[in-house]
mmCIF file of C-alpha atoms in Angstrom:
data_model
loop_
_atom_site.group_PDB
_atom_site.id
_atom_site.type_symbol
_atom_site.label_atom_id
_atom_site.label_comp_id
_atom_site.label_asym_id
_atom_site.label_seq_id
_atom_site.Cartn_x
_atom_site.Cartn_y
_atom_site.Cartn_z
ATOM 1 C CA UNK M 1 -13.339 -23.101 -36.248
ATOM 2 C CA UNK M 2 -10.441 -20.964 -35.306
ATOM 3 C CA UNK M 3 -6.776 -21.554 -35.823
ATOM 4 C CA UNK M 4 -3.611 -19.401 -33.769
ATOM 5 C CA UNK M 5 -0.136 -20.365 -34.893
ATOM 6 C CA UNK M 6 2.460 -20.410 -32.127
ATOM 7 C CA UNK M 7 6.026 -19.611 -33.463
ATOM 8 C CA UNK M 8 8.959 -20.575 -31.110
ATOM 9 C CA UNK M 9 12.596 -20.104 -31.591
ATOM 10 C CA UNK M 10 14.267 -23.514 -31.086
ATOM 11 C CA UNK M 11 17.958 -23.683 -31.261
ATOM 12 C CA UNK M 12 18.345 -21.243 -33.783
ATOM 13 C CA UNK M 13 15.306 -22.607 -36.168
ATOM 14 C CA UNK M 14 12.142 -21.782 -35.947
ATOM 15 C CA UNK M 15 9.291 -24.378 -34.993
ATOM 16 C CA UNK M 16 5.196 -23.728 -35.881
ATOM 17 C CA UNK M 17 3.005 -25.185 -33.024
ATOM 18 C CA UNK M 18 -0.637 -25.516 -34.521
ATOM 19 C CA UNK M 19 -3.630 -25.167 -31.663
ATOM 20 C CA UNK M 20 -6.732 -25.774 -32.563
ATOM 21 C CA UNK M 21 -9.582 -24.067 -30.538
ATOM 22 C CA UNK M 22 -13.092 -25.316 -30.675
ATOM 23 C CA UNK M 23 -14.930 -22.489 -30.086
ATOM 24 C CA UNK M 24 -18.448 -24.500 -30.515
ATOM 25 C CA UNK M 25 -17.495 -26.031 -27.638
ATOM 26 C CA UNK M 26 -17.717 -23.009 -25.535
ATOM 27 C CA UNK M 27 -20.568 -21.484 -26.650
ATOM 28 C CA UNK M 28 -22.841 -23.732 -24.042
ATOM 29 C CA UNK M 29 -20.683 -22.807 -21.199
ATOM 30 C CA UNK M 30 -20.570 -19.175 -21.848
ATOM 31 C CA UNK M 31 -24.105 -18.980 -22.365
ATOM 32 C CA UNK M 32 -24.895 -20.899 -18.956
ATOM 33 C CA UNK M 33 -22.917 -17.987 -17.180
ATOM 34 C CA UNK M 34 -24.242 -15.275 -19.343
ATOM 35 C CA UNK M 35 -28.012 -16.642 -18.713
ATOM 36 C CA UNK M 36 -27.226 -16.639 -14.788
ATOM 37 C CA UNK M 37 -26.210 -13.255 -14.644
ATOM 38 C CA UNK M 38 -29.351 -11.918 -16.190
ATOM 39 C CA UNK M 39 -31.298 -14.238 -13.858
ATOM 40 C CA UNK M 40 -29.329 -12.936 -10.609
ATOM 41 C CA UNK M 41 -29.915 -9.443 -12.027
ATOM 42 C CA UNK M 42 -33.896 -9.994 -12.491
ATOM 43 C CA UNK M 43 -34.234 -10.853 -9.003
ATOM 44 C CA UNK M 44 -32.300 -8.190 -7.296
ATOM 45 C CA UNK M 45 -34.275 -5.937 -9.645
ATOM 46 C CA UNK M 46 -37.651 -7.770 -8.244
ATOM 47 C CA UNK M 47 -36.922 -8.123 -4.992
ATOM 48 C CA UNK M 48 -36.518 -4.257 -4.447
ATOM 49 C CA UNK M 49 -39.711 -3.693 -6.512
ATOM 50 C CA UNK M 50 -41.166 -5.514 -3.526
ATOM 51 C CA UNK M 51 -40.004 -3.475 -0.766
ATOM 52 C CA UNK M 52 -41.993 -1.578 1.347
ATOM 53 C CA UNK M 53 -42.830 1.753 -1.021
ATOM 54 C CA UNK M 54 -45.881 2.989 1.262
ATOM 55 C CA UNK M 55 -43.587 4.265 3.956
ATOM 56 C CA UNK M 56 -39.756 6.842 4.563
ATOM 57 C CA UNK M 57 -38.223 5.100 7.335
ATOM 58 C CA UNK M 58 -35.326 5.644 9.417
ATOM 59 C CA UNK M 59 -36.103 1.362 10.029
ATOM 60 C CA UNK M 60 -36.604 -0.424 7.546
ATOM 61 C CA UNK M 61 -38.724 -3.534 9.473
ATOM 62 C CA UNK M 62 -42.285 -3.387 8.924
ATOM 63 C CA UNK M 63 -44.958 -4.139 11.313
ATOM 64 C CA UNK M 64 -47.315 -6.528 10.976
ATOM 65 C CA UNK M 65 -50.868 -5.975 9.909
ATOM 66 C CA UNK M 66 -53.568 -7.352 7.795
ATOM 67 C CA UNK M 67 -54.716 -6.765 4.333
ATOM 68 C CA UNK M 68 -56.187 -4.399 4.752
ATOM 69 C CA UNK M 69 -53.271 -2.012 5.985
ATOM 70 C CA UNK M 70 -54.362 -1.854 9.894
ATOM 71 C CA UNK M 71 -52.780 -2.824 12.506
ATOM 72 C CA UNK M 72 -53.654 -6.938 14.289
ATOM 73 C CA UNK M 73 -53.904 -5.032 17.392
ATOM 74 C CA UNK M 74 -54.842 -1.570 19.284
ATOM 75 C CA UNK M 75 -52.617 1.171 20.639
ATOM 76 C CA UNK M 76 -53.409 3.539 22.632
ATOM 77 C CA UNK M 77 -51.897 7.940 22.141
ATOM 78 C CA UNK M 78 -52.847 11.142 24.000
ATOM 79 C CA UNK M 79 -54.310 13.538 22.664
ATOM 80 C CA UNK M 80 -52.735 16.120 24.755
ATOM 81 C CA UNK M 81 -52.145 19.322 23.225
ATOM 82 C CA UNK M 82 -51.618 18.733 19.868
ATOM 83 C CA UNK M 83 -53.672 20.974 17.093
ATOM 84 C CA UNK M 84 -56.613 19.052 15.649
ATOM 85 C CA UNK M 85 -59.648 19.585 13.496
ATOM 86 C CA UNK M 86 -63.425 19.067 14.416
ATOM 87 C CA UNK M 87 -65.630 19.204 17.500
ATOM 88 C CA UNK M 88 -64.336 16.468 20.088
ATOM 89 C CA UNK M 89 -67.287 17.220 22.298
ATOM 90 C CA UNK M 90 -69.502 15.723 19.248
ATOM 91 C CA UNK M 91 -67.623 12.935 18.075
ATOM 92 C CA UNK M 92 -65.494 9.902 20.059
ATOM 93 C CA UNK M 93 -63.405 8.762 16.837
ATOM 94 C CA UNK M 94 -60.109 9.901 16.059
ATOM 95 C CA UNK M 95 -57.578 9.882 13.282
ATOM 96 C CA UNK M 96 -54.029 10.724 14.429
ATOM 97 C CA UNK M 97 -51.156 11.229 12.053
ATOM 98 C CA UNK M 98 -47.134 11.044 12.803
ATOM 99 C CA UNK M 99 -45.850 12.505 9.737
ATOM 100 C CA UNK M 100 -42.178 13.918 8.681
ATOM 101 C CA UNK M 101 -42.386 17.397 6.550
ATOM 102 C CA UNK M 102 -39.729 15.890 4.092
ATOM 103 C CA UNK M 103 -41.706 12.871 3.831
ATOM 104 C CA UNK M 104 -42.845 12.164 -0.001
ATOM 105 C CA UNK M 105 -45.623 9.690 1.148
ATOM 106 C CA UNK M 106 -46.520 12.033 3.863
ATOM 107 C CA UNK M 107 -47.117 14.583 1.021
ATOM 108 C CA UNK M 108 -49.029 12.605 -0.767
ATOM 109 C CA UNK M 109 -51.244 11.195 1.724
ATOM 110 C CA UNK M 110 -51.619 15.242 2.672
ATOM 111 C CA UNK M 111 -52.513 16.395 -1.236
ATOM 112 C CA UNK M 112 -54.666 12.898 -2.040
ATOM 113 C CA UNK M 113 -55.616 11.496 0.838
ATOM 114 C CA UNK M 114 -56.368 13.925 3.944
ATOM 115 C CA UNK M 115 -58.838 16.544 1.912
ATOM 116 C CA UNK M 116 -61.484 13.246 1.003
ATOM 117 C CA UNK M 117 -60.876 12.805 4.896
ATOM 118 C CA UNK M 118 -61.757 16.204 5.739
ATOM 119 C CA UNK M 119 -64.421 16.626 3.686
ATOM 120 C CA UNK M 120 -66.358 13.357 4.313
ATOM 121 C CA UNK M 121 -65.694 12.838 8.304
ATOM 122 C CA UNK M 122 -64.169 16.042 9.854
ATOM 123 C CA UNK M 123 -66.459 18.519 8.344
ATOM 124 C CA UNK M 124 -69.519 16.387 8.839
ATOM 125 C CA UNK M 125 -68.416 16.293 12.404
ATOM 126 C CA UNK M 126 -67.756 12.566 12.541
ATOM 127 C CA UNK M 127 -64.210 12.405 13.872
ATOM 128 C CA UNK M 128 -61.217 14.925 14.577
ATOM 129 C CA UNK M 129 -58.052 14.477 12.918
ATOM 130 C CA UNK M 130 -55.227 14.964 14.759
ATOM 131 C CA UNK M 131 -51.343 16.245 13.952
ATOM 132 C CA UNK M 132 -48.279 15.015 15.429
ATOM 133 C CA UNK M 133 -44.540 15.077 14.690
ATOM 134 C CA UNK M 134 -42.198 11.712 13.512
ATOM 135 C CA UNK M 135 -39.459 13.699 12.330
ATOM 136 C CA UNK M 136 -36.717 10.937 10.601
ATOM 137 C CA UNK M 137 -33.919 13.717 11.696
ATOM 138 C CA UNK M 138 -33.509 15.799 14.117
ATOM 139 C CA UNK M 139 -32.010 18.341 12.133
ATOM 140 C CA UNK M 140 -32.246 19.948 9.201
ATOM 141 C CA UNK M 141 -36.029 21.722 7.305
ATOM 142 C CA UNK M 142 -37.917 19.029 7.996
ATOM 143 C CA UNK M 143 -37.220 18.914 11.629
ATOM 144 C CA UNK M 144 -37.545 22.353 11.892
ATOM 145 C CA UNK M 145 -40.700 22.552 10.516
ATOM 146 C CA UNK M 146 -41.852 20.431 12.935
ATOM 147 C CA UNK M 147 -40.356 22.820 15.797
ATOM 148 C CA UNK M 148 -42.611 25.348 13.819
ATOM 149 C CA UNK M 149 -45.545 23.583 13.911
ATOM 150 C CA UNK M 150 -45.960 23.259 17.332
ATOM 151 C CA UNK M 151 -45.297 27.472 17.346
ATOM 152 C CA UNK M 152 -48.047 27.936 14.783
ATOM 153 C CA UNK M 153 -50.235 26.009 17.015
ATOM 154 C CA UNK M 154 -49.148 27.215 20.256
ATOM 155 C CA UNK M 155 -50.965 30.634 18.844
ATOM 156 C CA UNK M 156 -53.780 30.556 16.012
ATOM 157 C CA UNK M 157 -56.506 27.668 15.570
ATOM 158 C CA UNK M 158 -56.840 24.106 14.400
ATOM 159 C CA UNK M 159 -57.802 25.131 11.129
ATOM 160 C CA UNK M 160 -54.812 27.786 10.299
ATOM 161 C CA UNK M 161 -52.236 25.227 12.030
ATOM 162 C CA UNK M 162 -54.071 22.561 9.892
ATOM 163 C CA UNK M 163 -53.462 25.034 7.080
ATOM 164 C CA UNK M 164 -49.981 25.248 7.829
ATOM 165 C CA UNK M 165 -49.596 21.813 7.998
ATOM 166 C CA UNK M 166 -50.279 21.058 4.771
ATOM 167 C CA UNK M 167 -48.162 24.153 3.082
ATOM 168 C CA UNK M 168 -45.202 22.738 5.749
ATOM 169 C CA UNK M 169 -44.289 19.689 2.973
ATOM 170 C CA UNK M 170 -43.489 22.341 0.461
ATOM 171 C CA UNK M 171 -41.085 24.615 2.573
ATOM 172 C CA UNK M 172 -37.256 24.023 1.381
ATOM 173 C CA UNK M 173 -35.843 27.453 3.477
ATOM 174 C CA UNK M 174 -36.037 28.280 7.489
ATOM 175 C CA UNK M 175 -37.128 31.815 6.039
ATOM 176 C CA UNK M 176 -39.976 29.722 4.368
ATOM 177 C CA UNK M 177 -40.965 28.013 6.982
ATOM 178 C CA UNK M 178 -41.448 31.704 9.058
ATOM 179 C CA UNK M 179 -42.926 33.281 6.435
ATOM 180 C CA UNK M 180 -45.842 29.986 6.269
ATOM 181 C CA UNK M 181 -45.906 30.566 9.818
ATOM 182 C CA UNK M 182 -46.379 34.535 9.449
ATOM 183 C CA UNK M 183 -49.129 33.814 6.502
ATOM 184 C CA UNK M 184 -51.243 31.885 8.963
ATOM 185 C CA UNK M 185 -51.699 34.484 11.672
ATOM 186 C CA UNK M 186 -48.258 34.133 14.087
ATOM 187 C CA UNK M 187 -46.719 36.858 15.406
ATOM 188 C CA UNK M 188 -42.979 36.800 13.908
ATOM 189 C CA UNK M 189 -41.295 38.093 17.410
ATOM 190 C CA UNK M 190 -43.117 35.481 18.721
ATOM 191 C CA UNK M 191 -42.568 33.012 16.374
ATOM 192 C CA UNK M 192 -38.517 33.677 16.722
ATOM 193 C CA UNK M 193 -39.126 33.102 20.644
ATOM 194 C CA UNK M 194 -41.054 30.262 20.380
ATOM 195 C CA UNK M 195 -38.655 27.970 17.900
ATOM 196 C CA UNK M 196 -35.651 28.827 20.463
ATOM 197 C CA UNK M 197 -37.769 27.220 23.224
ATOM 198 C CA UNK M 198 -36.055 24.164 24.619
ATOM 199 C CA UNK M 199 -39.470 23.117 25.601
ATOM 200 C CA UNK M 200 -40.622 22.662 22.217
ATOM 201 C CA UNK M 201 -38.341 20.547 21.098
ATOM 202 C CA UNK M 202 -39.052 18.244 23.890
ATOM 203 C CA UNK M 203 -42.601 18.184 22.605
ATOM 204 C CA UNK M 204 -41.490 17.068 19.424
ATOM 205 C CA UNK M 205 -39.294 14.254 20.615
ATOM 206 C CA UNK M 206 -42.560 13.441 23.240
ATOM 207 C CA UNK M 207 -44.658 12.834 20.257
ATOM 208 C CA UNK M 208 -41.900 10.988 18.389
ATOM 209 C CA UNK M 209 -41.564 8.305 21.790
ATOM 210 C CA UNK M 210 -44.983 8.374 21.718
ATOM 211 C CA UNK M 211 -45.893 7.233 18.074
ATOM 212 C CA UNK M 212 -42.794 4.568 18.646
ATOM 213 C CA UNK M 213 -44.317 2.975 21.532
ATOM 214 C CA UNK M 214 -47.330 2.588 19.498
ATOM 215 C CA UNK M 215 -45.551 0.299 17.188
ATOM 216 C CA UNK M 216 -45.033 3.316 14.224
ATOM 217 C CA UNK M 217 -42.132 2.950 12.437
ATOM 218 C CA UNK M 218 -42.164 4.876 9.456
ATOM 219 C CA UNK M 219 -43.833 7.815 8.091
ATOM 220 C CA UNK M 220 -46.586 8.428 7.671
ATOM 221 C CA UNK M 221 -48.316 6.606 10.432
ATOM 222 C CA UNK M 222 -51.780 7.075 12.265
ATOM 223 C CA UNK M 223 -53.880 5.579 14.975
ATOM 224 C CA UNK M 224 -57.779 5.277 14.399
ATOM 225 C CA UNK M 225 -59.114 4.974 17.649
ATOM 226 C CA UNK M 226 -61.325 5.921 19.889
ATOM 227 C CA UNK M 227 -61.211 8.765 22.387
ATOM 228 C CA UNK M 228 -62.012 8.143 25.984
ATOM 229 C CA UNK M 229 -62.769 11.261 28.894
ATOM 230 C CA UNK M 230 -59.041 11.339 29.473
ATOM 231 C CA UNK M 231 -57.921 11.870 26.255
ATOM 232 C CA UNK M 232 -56.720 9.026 25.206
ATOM 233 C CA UNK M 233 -57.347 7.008 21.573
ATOM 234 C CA UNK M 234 -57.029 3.813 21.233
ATOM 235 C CA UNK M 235 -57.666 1.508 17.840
ATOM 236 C CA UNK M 236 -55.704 -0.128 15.020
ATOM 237 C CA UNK M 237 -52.451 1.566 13.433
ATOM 238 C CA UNK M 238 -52.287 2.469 9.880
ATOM 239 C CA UNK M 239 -48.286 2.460 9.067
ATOM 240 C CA UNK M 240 -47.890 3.703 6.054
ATOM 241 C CA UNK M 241 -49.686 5.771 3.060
ATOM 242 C CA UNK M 242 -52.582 3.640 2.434
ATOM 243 C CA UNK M 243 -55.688 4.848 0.322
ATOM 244 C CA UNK M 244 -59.257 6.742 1.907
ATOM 245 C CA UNK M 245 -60.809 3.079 1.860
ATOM 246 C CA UNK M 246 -58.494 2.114 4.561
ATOM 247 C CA UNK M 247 -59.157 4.935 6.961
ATOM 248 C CA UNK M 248 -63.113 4.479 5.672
ATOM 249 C CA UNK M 249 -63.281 1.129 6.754
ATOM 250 C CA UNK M 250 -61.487 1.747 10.250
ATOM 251 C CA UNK M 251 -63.856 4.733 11.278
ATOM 252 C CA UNK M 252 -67.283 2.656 9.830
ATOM 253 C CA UNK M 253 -66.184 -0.289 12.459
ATOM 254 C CA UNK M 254 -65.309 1.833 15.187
ATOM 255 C CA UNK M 255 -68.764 4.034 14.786
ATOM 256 C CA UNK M 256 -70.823 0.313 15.133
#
């Protein structure tokens, strides 16, 4: 127990006021409000461990899909012009990723992911696999990488723009991003013409509409689908960067 002496000046003499403090008495409160702040803390500290960690997004809501990481229902792209790997005359399955170049996830689904892809179902001539643009920005490397790989594509083959592609999530420099471009067969006066084309940007933004119409939120994101005469694949959305099973499993039921 703890004593504090008061000492007043009264009238010219001087008075001692005793308080007595029970300090026992607030150990049970103190603790209460001690004990709530750690629990408070914990579950902020959970509840942000439970956030969405496959995906970058510019919006934050995520989709709905099953377990197993696809989509409830189908959407439907084009596969227009973009670069892609594999023989479309020999195969009607389709993998198309929407990726961002400053995309962490998108790295790692292009370092872990993509080659087992590749190797197991492009090269074996079971599906093509597809690249398209969801910058988050439209500035900045990232972006304009993007710009650049439409250039690249616009003038060598699926496999050097796939090539590119992949060296595109390590480029931190525009003169890095040219020189990638250079490496992989372009033409650098051409390559300088091509990024100040007007039109190219639009086909970046196109793609962009297009994987947000398809319910893609985030990068990365892909549709597994099937391709039609016209073009056009249609099948479940993967948004985020989920594991080989999950693109296994989508391509097995579509080839039934």
């Amino acid at each position: 127990m703890a004593k504090a002496k008061n000492i007043k000046e009264v009238k010219g003499k001087t008075k001692s006021d005793v308080v007595e403090i029970n300090l026992d008495s607030l150990i049970i409160p103190i603790s209460i409000i001690i004990a709530g702040v750690v629990i408070a803390a914990a579950i902020f500290i959970t509840s942000n461990k439970n956030k969405d960690t496959n995906t970058d997004s510019a919006n934050p809501t995520v989709a709905e899909s099953d377990d197993s990481g696809l989509s409830a229902g189908d959407a439907t792209v084009s596969l227009g012009d973009a670069p892609y790997l594999g023989n479309k005359d020999k195969t009607k399955i389709a993998i198309v990723e929407y990726s961002d170049f400053g995309c962490g996830y998108c790295k790692r689904h292009a370092t872990e992911v993509y080659p087992e892809l590749k190797s197991k179902f492009v090269d074996t001539g079971e599906i093509i696999y597809v690249f398209k643009s969801f910058p988050l920005s439209d500035s900045g490397i990232s972006y304009n990488a993007a710009i650049a790989m439409h250039c690249v594509a616009k003038y060598v083959d699926g496999n050097k723009a796939a090539e590119f592609h992949s060296n595109a999530f390590n480029f931190t420099t525009d003169e890095e991003i040219k020189n990638g471009a250079i490496a992989v067969g372009v033409d650098a006066g051409k390559y300088d013409s091509c990024i100040a084309d007007s039109a190219i940007k639009s086909l970046v933004a196109a793609e962009k509409a297009e994987g947000g119409k398809a319910g893609i939120e985030g990068t990365p994101g892909f549709v597994v689908g099937k391709i039609d005469k016209d073009g056009n694949i249609t099948g479940p959305v993967v948004k985020g960067a989920y594991p080989f099973t999950t693109f296994e499993s989508a391509i097995k039921e579509l080839s039934k």
